[in-house]
Amino acid sequence: MDLFDEEAPKKRSSHEIGCDLSSLSVEELQQRILLLQGEIARLEAEKERKAAGRKAAGSLFK
């Protein structure tokens, strides 16, 4: 086994759902809010993309 075969360490996210927020500053909380709003926008865009694909497939098979 080669010493360099190990996988790179997993990148830790900037925010973990349900984590303790009491030690964070207002600025840190705002950064996390922005991070999560960006993630929500990304999820909404993917949901819309998939819904459009489903609608197109549905109309094709009717």
Coordinates of C-alpha atoms in Angstrom, one line a residue:
M1 CA 0.0 0.0 0.0
D2 CA 1.4 3.4 -1.0
L3 CA 1.5 6.2 1.5
F4 CA -0.1 8.5 -1.0
D5 CA -3.1 6.3 -1.7
E6 CA -5.1 8.0 1.1
E7 CA -8.1 10.1 0.1
A8 CA -7.8 13.8 0.6
P9 CA -9.5 14.8 3.8
K10 CA -13.1 15.8 3.4
K11 CA -13.8 19.5 3.3
R12 CA -15.7 20.5 6.3
S13 CA -18.7 22.7 5.5
S14 CA -18.9 26.2 6.9
H15 CA -22.2 25.4 8.6
E16 CA -23.7 22.2 10.0
I17 CA -27.5 22.1 10.4
G18 CA -28.4 22.0 14.0
C19 CA -25.0 23.1 15.3
D20 CA -24.6 25.3 18.4
L21 CA -24.8 29.0 17.4
S22 CA -24.3 30.6 20.8
S23 CA -20.6 31.2 20.3
L24 CA -20.9 33.0 16.9
S25 CA -20.8 36.7 16.4
V26 CA -23.4 38.7 14.6
E27 CA -21.0 38.9 11.6
E28 CA -20.5 35.1 11.6
L29 CA -24.2 34.6 11.8
Q30 CA -24.8 36.9 8.8
Q31 CA -22.1 35.0 6.8
R32 CA -23.9 31.7 7.5
I33 CA -27.2 33.2 6.6
L34 CA -25.8 34.3 3.2
L35 CA -24.2 30.9 2.7
L36 CA -27.5 29.2 3.4
Q37 CA -29.5 31.6 1.2
G38 CA -27.1 30.8 -1.7
E39 CA -27.6 27.1 -1.1
I40 CA -31.4 27.6 -1.1
A41 CA -31.2 29.4 -4.4
R42 CA -29.1 26.6 -5.8
L43 CA -31.6 24.0 -4.6
E44 CA -34.5 25.9 -6.0
A45 CA -32.8 26.2 -9.4
E46 CA -32.1 22.5 -9.5
K47 CA -35.7 21.8 -8.5
E48 CA -37.0 24.0 -11.3
R49 CA -34.7 22.3 -13.8
K50 CA -35.9 18.9 -12.8
A51 CA -39.6 19.9 -12.8
A52 CA -39.1 21.3 -16.3
G53 CA -37.6 18.0 -17.4
R54 CA -40.4 16.0 -15.8
K55 CA -43.0 18.2 -17.5
A56 CA -41.3 17.8 -20.9
A57 CA -41.1 14.0 -20.4
G58 CA -44.8 13.9 -19.3
S59 CA -45.9 15.8 -22.4
L60 CA -43.9 13.5 -24.6
F61 CA -45.5 10.3 -23.3
K62 CA -49.1 11.5 -23.2

